[in-house]
Amino acid sequence: MNTAKRRTVIAGNWKMNFTPAEATAFINAVKPLVAGKNNCDVVFCAPYVTIAAAQAAAAGSNIKIGAENVHFAEKGAYTGEVSAQMLTACGVEYVIIGHSERRQYFGETDETVNLRTKAALAAGMKVILCLGEVKEQRLSGVTDEVVAMQTKLDLKDVSAEELKNVIIAYEPVWAIGTGLTATPEQADETCGVIRATLAKLYGADVAEGVTIQYGGSMNEKNAAELLSKVNVDGGLIGGASLVPEKFAAIVDAAQ
Ligand code: PEP
């Protein structure tokens, strides 16, 4: 973390977990554990149908509630999709875009990730943009090229001003939900490659201000070491975001 230059963000990705009642119980349990931990922003991204319950439970606290995806059109014949205008009308500020599960199971590409990112930014949302290499790419030594390319394609036509509302989540796909974690050195190095790519696109000053999270089996045991790295500005957390004590310990590690 470099808290002098950029904001640390600890975000949970609930994925397809929690009914509204379960979300309410979870937020009520985690709220006192993260209260006053102001050295980072605390966000939970929830399934669309649990957002309202989570927001109500989080009201008045330092917890913000986001969505897990957004469509790029404002409205129209896109069965099952939700627009940025709909999310902002519900008071949703954050949205995850480009998660590897969306890319892997739902056919999302850098092109659709870019369209969704631009639509969310135009609607005034804050985007948590996920990218990262798969195992074969890491083993073949092309991780740097892969994340640089994703950074360029996913942020095509995003202005420096809009970039202020982008958080990048570096998520090596082989580490998501697997219990495998990038070493702190690997996480720092690849987040550094993403930052260097941003510097080429937007200039060094702008790049230094961008929050770049690590995601991939971050938990209460490994968070402090990962967050101690200068280029790791927070975490996007799946499994450990479903357990109040584990998530709160990660927020503690960011203080
Ligand atoms: C994620 O889904 O973004 C993630 C990092 O999951 P996990 O922490 O379970 O690996």
PDB file of N, CA and C in Angstrom, residues 138-239:
ATOM      1  N   ARG A 138       0.771 -17.893 -16.878  1.00  0.00           N
ATOM      2  CA  ARG A 138       1.794 -17.694 -15.833  1.00  0.00           C
ATOM      3  C   ARG A 138       2.957 -18.665 -16.056  1.00  0.00           C
ATOM      4  N   LEU A 139       2.625 -19.937 -16.346  1.00  0.00           N
ATOM      5  CA  LEU A 139       3.679 -20.942 -16.520  1.00  0.00           C
ATOM      6  C   LEU A 139       4.494 -20.688 -17.791  1.00  0.00           C
ATOM      7  N   SER A 140       3.857 -20.072 -18.790  1.00  0.00           N
ATOM      8  CA  SER A 140       4.573 -19.796 -20.046  1.00  0.00           C
ATOM      9  C   SER A 140       5.352 -18.486 -19.988  1.00  0.00           C
ATOM     10  N   GLY A 141       5.271 -17.790 -18.884  1.00  0.00           N
ATOM     11  CA  GLY A 141       6.063 -16.569 -18.731  1.00  0.00           C
ATOM     12  C   GLY A 141       5.504 -15.367 -19.477  1.00  0.00           C
ATOM     13  N   VAL A 142       4.189 -15.371 -19.784  1.00  0.00           N
ATOM     14  CA  VAL A 142       3.630 -14.239 -20.538  1.00  0.00           C
ATOM     15  C   VAL A 142       2.673 -13.388 -19.692  1.00  0.00           C
ATOM     16  N   THR A 143       2.736 -13.540 -18.374  1.00  0.00           N
ATOM     17  CA  THR A 143       1.842 -12.789 -17.487  1.00  0.00           C
ATOM     18  C   THR A 143       1.906 -11.283 -17.746  1.00  0.00           C
ATOM     19  N   ASP A 144       3.122 -10.749 -17.859  1.00  0.00           N
ATOM     20  CA  ASP A 144       3.259  -9.293 -18.010  1.00  0.00           C
ATOM     21  C   ASP A 144       2.562  -8.812 -19.278  1.00  0.00           C
ATOM     22  N   GLU A 145       2.769  -9.570 -20.370  1.00  0.00           N
ATOM     23  CA  GLU A 145       2.143  -9.181 -21.642  1.00  0.00           C
ATOM     24  C   GLU A 145       0.621  -9.282 -21.534  1.00  0.00           C
ATOM     25  N   VAL A 146       0.138 -10.330 -20.873  1.00  0.00           N
ATOM     26  CA  VAL A 146      -1.311 -10.539 -20.761  1.00  0.00           C
ATOM     27  C   VAL A 146      -1.961  -9.399 -19.973  1.00  0.00           C
ATOM     28  N   VAL A 147      -1.416  -9.070 -18.818  1.00  0.00           N
ATOM     29  CA  VAL A 147      -2.073  -8.026 -18.011  1.00  0.00           C
ATOM     30  C   VAL A 147      -1.923  -6.648 -18.665  1.00  0.00           C
ATOM     31  N   ALA A 148      -0.813  -6.434 -19.371  1.00  0.00           N
ATOM     32  CA  ALA A 148      -0.648  -5.142 -20.066  1.00  0.00           C
ATOM     33  C   ALA A 148      -1.702  -5.020 -21.165  1.00  0.00           C
ATOM     34  N   MET A 149      -1.907  -6.129 -21.903  1.00  0.00           N
ATOM     35  CA  MET A 149      -2.889  -6.092 -22.988  1.00  0.00           C
ATOM     36  C   MET A 149      -4.307  -5.893 -22.438  1.00  0.00           C
ATOM     37  N   GLN A 150      -4.644  -6.628 -21.367  1.00  0.00           N
ATOM     38  CA  GLN A 150      -5.978  -6.470 -20.784  1.00  0.00           C
ATOM     39  C   GLN A 150      -6.176  -5.034 -20.294  1.00  0.00           C
ATOM     40  N   THR A 151      -5.161  -4.475 -19.658  1.00  0.00           N
ATOM     41  CA  THR A 151      -5.264  -3.105 -19.153  1.00  0.00           C
ATOM     42  C   THR A 151      -5.575  -2.146 -20.309  1.00  0.00           C
ATOM     43  N   LYS A 152      -4.840  -2.321 -21.405  1.00  0.00           N
ATOM     44  CA  LYS A 152      -5.051  -1.419 -22.554  1.00  0.00           C
ATOM     45  C   LYS A 152      -6.437  -1.610 -23.163  1.00  0.00           C
ATOM     46  N   LEU A 153      -6.833  -2.864 -23.380  1.00  0.00           N
ATOM     47  CA  LEU A 153      -8.118  -3.124 -24.061  1.00  0.00           C
ATOM     48  C   LEU A 153      -9.301  -2.768 -23.163  1.00  0.00           C
ATOM     49  N   ASP A 154      -9.210  -3.104 -21.889  1.00  0.00           N
ATOM     50  CA  ASP A 154     -10.350  -2.873 -20.987  1.00  0.00           C
ATOM     51  C   ASP A 154     -10.563  -1.380 -20.734  1.00  0.00           C
ATOM     52  N   LEU A 155      -9.475  -0.603 -20.858  1.00  0.00           N
ATOM     53  CA  LEU A 155      -9.581   0.840 -20.590  1.00  0.00           C
ATOM     54  C   LEU A 155      -9.577   1.680 -21.865  1.00  0.00           C
ATOM     55  N   LYS A 156      -9.784   1.024 -23.016  1.00  0.00           N
ATOM     56  CA  LYS A 156      -9.789   1.763 -24.295  1.00  0.00           C
ATOM     57  C   LYS A 156     -10.814   2.903 -24.221  1.00  0.00           C
ATOM     58  N   ASP A 157     -10.372   4.104 -24.572  1.00  0.00           N
ATOM     59  CA  ASP A 157     -11.236   5.296 -24.599  1.00  0.00           C
ATOM     60  C   ASP A 157     -11.754   5.717 -23.218  1.00  0.00           C
ATOM     61  N   VAL A 158     -11.107   5.275 -22.173  1.00  0.00           N
ATOM     62  CA  VAL A 158     -11.417   5.785 -20.822  1.00  0.00           C
ATOM     63  C   VAL A 158     -10.441   6.935 -20.553  1.00  0.00           C
ATOM     64  N   SER A 159     -10.977   8.094 -20.201  1.00  0.00           N
ATOM     65  CA  SER A 159     -10.126   9.274 -20.034  1.00  0.00           C
ATOM     66  C   SER A 159      -9.406   9.258 -18.682  1.00  0.00           C
ATOM     67  N   ALA A 160      -8.391  10.103 -18.563  1.00  0.00           N
ATOM     68  CA  ALA A 160      -7.666  10.209 -17.288  1.00  0.00           C
ATOM     69  C   ALA A 160      -8.620  10.649 -16.176  1.00  0.00           C
ATOM     70  N   GLU A 161      -9.562  11.512 -16.521  1.00  0.00           N
ATOM     71  CA  GLU A 161     -10.538  11.980 -15.532  1.00  0.00           C
ATOM     72  C   GLU A 161     -11.427  10.814 -15.073  1.00  0.00           C
ATOM     73  N   GLU A 162     -11.873  10.021 -16.031  1.00  0.00           N
ATOM     74  CA  GLU A 162     -12.712   8.857 -15.687  1.00  0.00           C
ATOM     75  C   GLU A 162     -11.927   7.816 -14.901  1.00  0.00           C
ATOM     76  N   LEU A 163     -10.631   7.722 -15.172  1.00  0.00           N
ATOM     77  CA  LEU A 163      -9.804   6.713 -14.498  1.00  0.00           C
ATOM     78  C   LEU A 163      -9.782   6.910 -12.975  1.00  0.00           C
ATOM     79  N   LYS A 164     -10.087   8.136 -12.543  1.00  0.00           N
ATOM     80  CA  LYS A 164     -10.135   8.398 -11.088  1.00  0.00           C
ATOM     81  C   LYS A 164     -11.191   7.530 -10.415  1.00  0.00           C
ATOM     82  N   ASN A 165     -12.166   7.061 -11.204  1.00  0.00           N
ATOM     83  CA  ASN A 165     -13.226   6.211 -10.646  1.00  0.00           C
ATOM     84  C   ASN A 165     -13.019   4.732 -10.960  1.00  0.00           C
ATOM     85  N   VAL A 166     -11.790   4.394 -11.355  1.00  0.00           N
ATOM     86  CA  VAL A 166     -11.485   2.985 -11.646  1.00  0.00           C
ATOM     87  C   VAL A 166     -10.516   2.440 -10.601  1.00  0.00           C
ATOM     88  N   ILE A 167     -10.886   1.309 -10.038  1.00  0.00           N
ATOM     89  CA  ILE A 167      -9.998   0.519  -9.186  1.00  0.00           C
ATOM     90  C   ILE A 167      -9.683  -0.712 -10.015  1.00  0.00           C
ATOM     91  N   ILE A 168      -8.418  -1.070 -10.116  1.00  0.00           N
ATOM     92  CA  ILE A 168      -8.096  -2.293 -10.851  1.00  0.00           C
ATOM     93  C   ILE A 168      -7.869  -3.418  -9.845  1.00  0.00           C
ATOM     94  N   ALA A 169      -8.492  -4.558 -10.096  1.00  0.00           N
ATOM     95  CA  ALA A 169      -8.250  -5.736  -9.257  1.00  0.00           C
ATOM     96  C   ALA A 169      -7.425  -6.721 -10.067  1.00  0.00           C
ATOM     97  N   TYR A 170      -6.148  -6.870  -9.690  1.00  0.00           N
ATOM     98  CA  TYR A 170      -5.316  -7.884 -10.334  1.00  0.00           C
ATOM     99  C   TYR A 170      -5.649  -9.229  -9.701  1.00  0.00           C
ATOM    100  N   GLU A 171      -6.246 -10.098 -10.500  1.00  0.00           N
ATOM    101  CA  GLU A 171      -6.667 -11.398  -9.987  1.00  0.00           C
ATOM    102  C   GLU A 171      -6.123 -12.525 -10.859  1.00  0.00           C
ATOM    103  N   PRO A 172      -4.999 -13.118 -10.455  1.00  0.00           N
ATOM    104  CA  PRO A 172      -4.525 -14.280 -11.211  1.00  0.00           C
ATOM    105  C   PRO A 172      -5.600 -15.371 -11.155  1.00  0.00           C
ATOM    106  N   VAL A 173      -6.053 -15.816 -12.307  1.00  0.00           N
ATOM    107  CA  VAL A 173      -7.224 -16.706 -12.344  1.00  0.00           C
ATOM    108  C   VAL A 173      -6.934 -18.008 -11.591  1.00  0.00           C
ATOM    109  N   TRP A 174      -5.693 -18.459 -11.624  1.00  0.00           N
ATOM    110  CA  TRP A 174      -5.314 -19.713 -10.960  1.00  0.00           C
ATOM    111  C   TRP A 174      -5.373 -19.593  -9.436  1.00  0.00           C
ATOM    112  N   ALA A 175      -5.518 -18.390  -8.931  1.00  0.00           N
ATOM    113  CA  ALA A 175      -5.553 -18.196  -7.470  1.00  0.00           C
ATOM    114  C   ALA A 175      -6.966 -17.957  -6.945  1.00  0.00           C
ATOM    115  N   ILE A 176      -7.941 -17.834  -7.852  1.00  0.00           N
ATOM    116  CA  ILE A 176      -9.302 -17.485  -7.410  1.00  0.00           C
ATOM    117  C   ILE A 176     -10.051 -18.727  -6.954  1.00  0.00           C
ATOM    118  N   GLY A 177     -10.424 -18.731  -5.698  1.00  0.00           N
ATOM    119  CA  GLY A 177     -11.218 -19.822  -5.150  1.00  0.00           C
ATOM    120  C   GLY A 177     -10.475 -21.145  -5.062  1.00  0.00           C
ATOM    121  N   THR A 178      -9.162 -21.106  -5.229  1.00  0.00           N
ATOM    122  CA  THR A 178      -8.395 -22.348  -5.268  1.00  0.00           C
ATOM    123  C   THR A 178      -7.599 -22.587  -3.994  1.00  0.00           C
ATOM    124  N   GLY A 179      -7.487 -21.552  -3.161  1.00  0.00           N
ATOM    125  CA  GLY A 179      -6.624 -21.675  -1.989  1.00  0.00           C
ATOM    126  C   GLY A 179      -5.169 -21.377  -2.334  1.00  0.00           C
ATOM    127  N   LEU A 180      -4.867 -21.276  -3.642  1.00  0.00           N
ATOM    128  CA  LEU A 180      -3.513 -20.885  -4.052  1.00  0.00           C
ATOM    129  C   LEU A 180      -3.451 -19.363  -4.034  1.00  0.00           C
ATOM    130  N   THR A 181      -2.378 -18.817  -3.540  1.00  0.00           N
ATOM    131  CA  THR A 181      -2.240 -17.355  -3.514  1.00  0.00           C
ATOM    132  C   THR A 181      -0.961 -16.981  -4.237  1.00  0.00           C
ATOM    133  N   ALA A 182      -0.998 -15.889  -4.998  1.00  0.00           N
ATOM    134  CA  ALA A 182       0.260 -15.369  -5.538  1.00  0.00           C
ATOM    135  C   ALA A 182       1.145 -15.007  -4.353  1.00  0.00           C
ATOM    136  N   THR A 183       2.445 -15.170  -4.501  1.00  0.00           N
ATOM    137  CA  THR A 183       3.323 -14.712  -3.418  1.00  0.00           C
ATOM    138  C   THR A 183       3.216 -13.187  -3.364  1.00  0.00           C
ATOM    139  N   PRO A 184       3.518 -12.592  -2.228  1.00  0.00           N
ATOM    140  CA  PRO A 184       3.491 -11.129  -2.159  1.00  0.00           C
ATOM    141  C   PRO A 184       4.372 -10.503  -3.235  1.00  0.00           C
ATOM    142  N   GLU A 185       5.492 -11.166  -3.546  1.00  0.00           N
ATOM    143  CA  GLU A 185       6.398 -10.629  -4.575  1.00  0.00           C
ATOM    144  C   GLU A 185       5.747 -10.699  -5.961  1.00  0.00           C
ATOM    145  N   GLN A 186       5.083 -11.834  -6.251  1.00  0.00           N
ATOM    146  CA  GLN A 186       4.388 -11.945  -7.553  1.00  0.00           C
ATOM    147  C   GLN A 186       3.277 -10.906  -7.655  1.00  0.00           C
ATOM    148  N   ALA A 187       2.509 -10.753  -6.581  1.00  0.00           N
ATOM    149  CA  ALA A 187       1.403  -9.789  -6.592  1.00  0.00           C
ATOM    150  C   ALA A 187       1.942  -8.377  -6.805  1.00  0.00           C
ATOM    151  N   ASP A 188       3.000  -8.043  -6.084  1.00  0.00           N
ATOM    152  CA  ASP A 188       3.579  -6.699  -6.180  1.00  0.00           C
ATOM    153  C   ASP A 188       4.123  -6.450  -7.585  1.00  0.00           C
ATOM    154  N   GLU A 189       4.816  -7.453  -8.109  1.00  0.00           N
ATOM    155  CA  GLU A 189       5.443  -7.291  -9.421  1.00  0.00           C
ATOM    156  C   GLU A 189       4.380  -7.099 -10.508  1.00  0.00           C
ATOM    157  N   THR A 190       3.322  -7.924 -10.467  1.00  0.00           N
ATOM    158  CA  THR A 190       2.328  -7.832 -11.548  1.00  0.00           C
ATOM    159  C   THR A 190       1.458  -6.587 -11.382  1.00  0.00           C
ATOM    160  N   CYS A 191       1.144  -6.224 -10.137  1.00  0.00           N
ATOM    161  CA  CYS A 191       0.443  -4.937  -9.948  1.00  0.00           C
ATOM    162  C   CYS A 191       1.332  -3.800 -10.461  1.00  0.00           C
ATOM    163  N   GLY A 192       2.642  -3.960 -10.298  1.00  0.00           N
ATOM    164  CA  GLY A 192       3.592  -2.957 -10.808  1.00  0.00           C
ATOM    165  C   GLY A 192       3.576  -2.885 -12.329  1.00  0.00           C
ATOM    166  N   VAL A 193       3.426  -4.034 -12.990  1.00  0.00           N
ATOM    167  CA  VAL A 193       3.338  -4.051 -14.458  1.00  0.00           C
ATOM    168  C   VAL A 193       2.074  -3.314 -14.905  1.00  0.00           C
ATOM    169  N   ILE A 194       0.985  -3.542 -14.180  1.00  0.00           N
ATOM    170  CA  ILE A 194      -0.272  -2.845 -14.516  1.00  0.00           C
ATOM    171  C   ILE A 194      -0.074  -1.336 -14.330  1.00  0.00           C
ATOM    172  N   ARG A 195       0.593  -0.957 -13.251  1.00  0.00           N
ATOM    173  CA  ARG A 195       0.811   0.478 -13.006  1.00  0.00           C
ATOM    174  C   ARG A 195       1.715   1.077 -14.096  1.00  0.00           C
ATOM    175  N   ALA A 196       2.723   0.325 -14.512  1.00  0.00           N
ATOM    176  CA  ALA A 196       3.623   0.822 -15.567  1.00  0.00           C
ATOM    177  C   ALA A 196       2.851   0.980 -16.881  1.00  0.00           C
ATOM    178  N   THR A 197       1.908   0.075 -17.123  1.00  0.00           N
ATOM    179  CA  THR A 197       1.080   0.182 -18.337  1.00  0.00           C
ATOM    180  C   THR A 197       0.200   1.431 -18.255  1.00  0.00           C
ATOM    181  N   LEU A 198      -0.356   1.670 -17.068  1.00  0.00           N
ATOM    182  CA  LEU A 198      -1.169   2.883 -16.876  1.00  0.00           C
ATOM    183  C   LEU A 198      -0.313   4.131 -17.084  1.00  0.00           C
ATOM    184  N   ALA A 199       0.944   4.063 -16.646  1.00  0.00           N
ATOM    185  CA  ALA A 199       1.843   5.223 -16.800  1.00  0.00           C
ATOM    186  C   ALA A 199       2.073   5.524 -18.272  1.00  0.00           C
ATOM    187  N   LYS A 200       2.210   4.453 -19.076  1.00  0.00           N
ATOM    188  CA  LYS A 200       2.386   4.671 -20.528  1.00  0.00           C
ATOM    189  C   LYS A 200       1.136   5.290 -21.139  1.00  0.00           C
ATOM    190  N   LEU A 201      -0.032   4.869 -20.647  1.00  0.00           N
ATOM    191  CA  LEU A 201      -1.294   5.343 -21.231  1.00  0.00           C
ATOM    192  C   LEU A 201      -1.679   6.737 -20.744  1.00  0.00           C
ATOM    193  N   TYR A 202      -1.406   7.007 -19.459  1.00  0.00           N
ATOM    194  CA  TYR A 202      -1.969   8.218 -18.832  1.00  0.00           C
ATOM    195  C   TYR A 202      -0.912   9.137 -18.208  1.00  0.00           C
ATOM    196  N   GLY A 203       0.335   8.673 -18.173  1.00  0.00           N
ATOM    197  CA  GLY A 203       1.372   9.441 -17.490  1.00  0.00           C
ATOM    198  C   GLY A 203       1.593   8.915 -16.076  1.00  0.00           C
ATOM    199  N   ALA A 204       2.816   9.119 -15.569  1.00  0.00           N
ATOM    200  CA  ALA A 204       3.222   8.530 -14.282  1.00  0.00           C
ATOM    201  C   ALA A 204       2.399   9.060 -13.114  1.00  0.00           C
ATOM    202  N   ASP A 205       2.103  10.353 -13.132  1.00  0.00           N
ATOM    203  CA  ASP A 205       1.370  10.948 -11.999  1.00  0.00           C
ATOM    204  C   ASP A 205      -0.011  10.316 -11.845  1.00  0.00           C
ATOM    205  N   VAL A 206      -0.715  10.176 -12.968  1.00  0.00           N
ATOM    206  CA  VAL A 206      -2.050   9.569 -12.942  1.00  0.00           C
ATOM    207  C   VAL A 206      -1.938   8.119 -12.466  1.00  0.00           C
ATOM    208  N   ALA A 207      -0.969   7.390 -13.012  1.00  0.00           N
ATOM    209  CA  ALA A 207      -0.809   5.967 -12.673  1.00  0.00           C
ATOM    210  C   ALA A 207      -0.538   5.783 -11.183  1.00  0.00           C
ATOM    211  N   GLU A 208       0.226   6.689 -10.603  1.00  0.00           N
ATOM    212  CA  GLU A 208       0.559   6.575  -9.173  1.00  0.00           C
ATOM    213  C   GLU A 208      -0.668   6.722  -8.274  1.00  0.00           C
ATOM    214  N   GLY A 209      -1.708   7.342  -8.823  1.00  0.00           N
ATOM    215  CA  GLY A 209      -2.901   7.569  -8.008  1.00  0.00           C
ATOM    216  C   GLY A 209      -3.957   6.472  -8.107  1.00  0.00           C
ATOM    217  N   VAL A 210      -3.701   5.459  -8.945  1.00  0.00           N
ATOM    218  CA  VAL A 210      -4.725   4.423  -9.162  1.00  0.00           C
ATOM    219  C   VAL A 210      -4.592   3.305  -8.123  1.00  0.00           C
ATOM    220  N   THR A 211      -5.702   2.979  -7.509  1.00  0.00           N
ATOM    221  CA  THR A 211      -5.748   1.860  -6.556  1.00  0.00           C
ATOM    222  C   THR A 211      -5.728   0.549  -7.335  1.00  0.00           C
ATOM    223  N   ILE A 212      -4.760  -0.304  -7.033  1.00  0.00           N
ATOM    224  CA  ILE A 212      -4.679  -1.624  -7.668  1.00  0.00           C
ATOM    225  C   ILE A 212      -4.735  -2.680  -6.565  1.00  0.00           C
ATOM    226  N   GLN A 213      -5.844  -3.407  -6.548  1.00  0.00           N
ATOM    227  CA  GLN A 213      -6.021  -4.453  -5.534  1.00  0.00           C
ATOM    228  C   GLN A 213      -5.407  -5.768  -6.016  1.00  0.00           C
ATOM    229  N   TYR A 214      -5.138  -6.644  -5.059  1.00  0.00           N
ATOM    230  CA  TYR A 214      -4.840  -8.032  -5.384  1.00  0.00           C
ATOM    231  C   TYR A 214      -6.067  -8.864  -5.007  1.00  0.00           C
ATOM    232  N   GLY A 215      -6.393  -9.858  -5.823  1.00  0.00           N
ATOM    233  CA  GLY A 215      -7.459 -10.799  -5.478  1.00  0.00           C
ATOM    234  C   GLY A 215      -7.055 -12.208  -5.866  1.00  0.00           C
ATOM    235  N   GLY A 216      -7.359 -13.150  -5.018  1.00  0.00           N
ATOM    236  CA  GLY A 216      -7.023 -14.549  -5.290  1.00  0.00           C
ATOM    237  C   GLY A 216      -6.668 -15.224  -3.980  1.00  0.00           C
ATOM    238  N   SER A 217      -7.707 -15.765  -3.319  1.00  0.00           N
ATOM    239  CA  SER A 217      -7.501 -16.464  -2.043  1.00  0.00           C
ATOM    240  C   SER A 217      -6.805 -15.583  -0.997  1.00  0.00           C
ATOM    241  N   MET A 218      -7.094 -14.279  -1.028  1.00  0.00           N
ATOM    242  CA  MET A 218      -6.603 -13.435   0.067  1.00  0.00           C
ATOM    243  C   MET A 218      -7.427 -13.785   1.303  1.00  0.00           C
ATOM    244  N   ASN A 219      -6.757 -13.913   2.439  1.00  0.00           N
ATOM    245  CA  ASN A 219      -7.483 -14.276   3.654  1.00  0.00           C
ATOM    246  C   ASN A 219      -6.854 -13.609   4.875  1.00  0.00           C
ATOM    247  N   GLU A 220      -7.389 -13.952   6.037  1.00  0.00           N
ATOM    248  CA  GLU A 220      -6.953 -13.296   7.269  1.00  0.00           C
ATOM    249  C   GLU A 220      -5.492 -13.628   7.606  1.00  0.00           C
ATOM    250  N   LYS A 221      -4.956 -14.693   7.003  1.00  0.00           N
ATOM    251  CA  LYS A 221      -3.577 -15.092   7.321  1.00  0.00           C
ATOM    252  C   LYS A 221      -2.554 -14.430   6.391  1.00  0.00           C
ATOM    253  N   ASN A 222      -2.914 -14.277   5.107  1.00  0.00           N
ATOM    254  CA  ASN A 222      -1.909 -13.770   4.164  1.00  0.00           C
ATOM    255  C   ASN A 222      -2.076 -12.283   3.837  1.00  0.00           C
ATOM    256  N   ALA A 223      -3.163 -11.653   4.326  1.00  0.00           N
ATOM    257  CA  ALA A 223      -3.471 -10.274   3.897  1.00  0.00           C
ATOM    258  C   ALA A 223      -2.367  -9.285   4.278  1.00  0.00           C
ATOM    259  N   ALA A 224      -1.872  -9.364   5.500  1.00  0.00           N
ATOM    260  CA  ALA A 224      -0.910  -8.350   5.958  1.00  0.00           C
ATOM    261  C   ALA A 224       0.334  -8.337   5.078  1.00  0.00           C
ATOM    262  N   GLU A 225       0.813  -9.521   4.716  1.00  0.00           N
ATOM    263  CA  GLU A 225       2.033  -9.573   3.900  1.00  0.00           C
ATOM    264  C   GLU A 225       1.770  -9.066   2.481  1.00  0.00           C
ATOM    265  N   LEU A 226       0.617  -9.454   1.931  1.00  0.00           N
ATOM    266  CA  LEU A 226       0.286  -8.965   0.586  1.00  0.00           C
ATOM    267  C   LEU A 226       0.137  -7.451   0.590  1.00  0.00           C
ATOM    268  N   LEU A 227      -0.556  -6.935   1.606  1.00  0.00           N
ATOM    269  CA  LEU A 227      -0.828  -5.490   1.661  1.00  0.00           C
ATOM    270  C   LEU A 227       0.413  -4.681   2.016  1.00  0.00           C
ATOM    271  N   SER A 228       1.459  -5.357   2.505  1.00  0.00           N
ATOM    272  CA  SER A 228       2.686  -4.628   2.854  1.00  0.00           C
ATOM    273  C   SER A 228       3.434  -4.203   1.588  1.00  0.00           C
ATOM    274  N   LYS A 229       3.050  -4.779   0.450  1.00  0.00           N
ATOM    275  CA  LYS A 229       3.753  -4.466  -0.796  1.00  0.00           C
ATOM    276  C   LYS A 229       3.280  -3.124  -1.365  1.00  0.00           C
ATOM    277  N   VAL A 230       4.214  -2.373  -1.908  1.00  0.00           N
ATOM    278  CA  VAL A 230       3.919  -0.986  -2.270  1.00  0.00           C
ATOM    279  C   VAL A 230       2.871  -0.868  -3.379  1.00  0.00           C
ATOM    280  N   ASN A 231       2.833  -1.863  -4.281  1.00  0.00           N
ATOM    281  CA  ASN A 231       1.878  -1.767  -5.393  1.00  0.00           C
ATOM    282  C   ASN A 231       0.549  -2.439  -5.125  1.00  0.00           C
ATOM    283  N   VAL A 232       0.377  -3.024  -3.943  1.00  0.00           N
ATOM    284  CA  VAL A 232      -0.878  -3.727  -3.613  1.00  0.00           C
ATOM    285  C   VAL A 232      -1.708  -2.822  -2.708  1.00  0.00           C
ATOM    286  N   ASP A 233      -2.760  -2.252  -3.290  1.00  0.00           N
ATOM    287  CA  ASP A 233      -3.522  -1.202  -2.585  1.00  0.00           C
ATOM    288  C   ASP A 233      -4.851  -1.706  -2.046  1.00  0.00           C
ATOM    289  N   GLY A 234      -4.889  -2.969  -1.695  1.00  0.00           N
ATOM    290  CA  GLY A 234      -6.136  -3.487  -1.157  1.00  0.00           C
ATOM    291  C   GLY A 234      -6.400  -4.885  -1.678  1.00  0.00           C
ATOM    292  N   GLY A 235      -7.607  -5.348  -1.455  1.00  0.00           N
ATOM    293  CA  GLY A 235      -7.921  -6.707  -1.880  1.00  0.00           C
ATOM    294  C   GLY A 235      -9.333  -6.816  -2.392  1.00  0.00           C
ATOM    295  N   LEU A 236      -9.530  -7.727  -3.351  1.00  0.00           N
ATOM    296  CA  LEU A 236     -10.874  -8.157  -3.742  1.00  0.00           C
ATOM    297  C   LEU A 236     -10.979  -9.587  -3.234  1.00  0.00           C
ATOM    298  N   ILE A 237     -11.958  -9.812  -2.384  1.00  0.00           N
ATOM    299  CA  ILE A 237     -11.976 -11.036  -1.596  1.00  0.00           C
ATOM    300  C   ILE A 237     -13.262 -11.809  -1.835  1.00  0.00           C
ATOM    301  N   GLY A 238     -13.129 -13.076  -2.221  1.00  0.00           N
ATOM    302  CA  GLY A 238     -14.288 -13.926  -2.443  1.00  0.00           C
ATOM    303  C   GLY A 238     -14.632 -14.704  -1.183  1.00  0.00           C
ATOM    304  N   GLY A 239     -14.077 -15.875  -1.051  1.00  0.00           N
ATOM    305  CA  GLY A 239     -14.420 -16.791   0.041  1.00  0.00           C
ATOM    306  C   GLY A 239     -14.394 -16.150   1.423  1.00  0.00           C
TER     307      GLY A 239
END
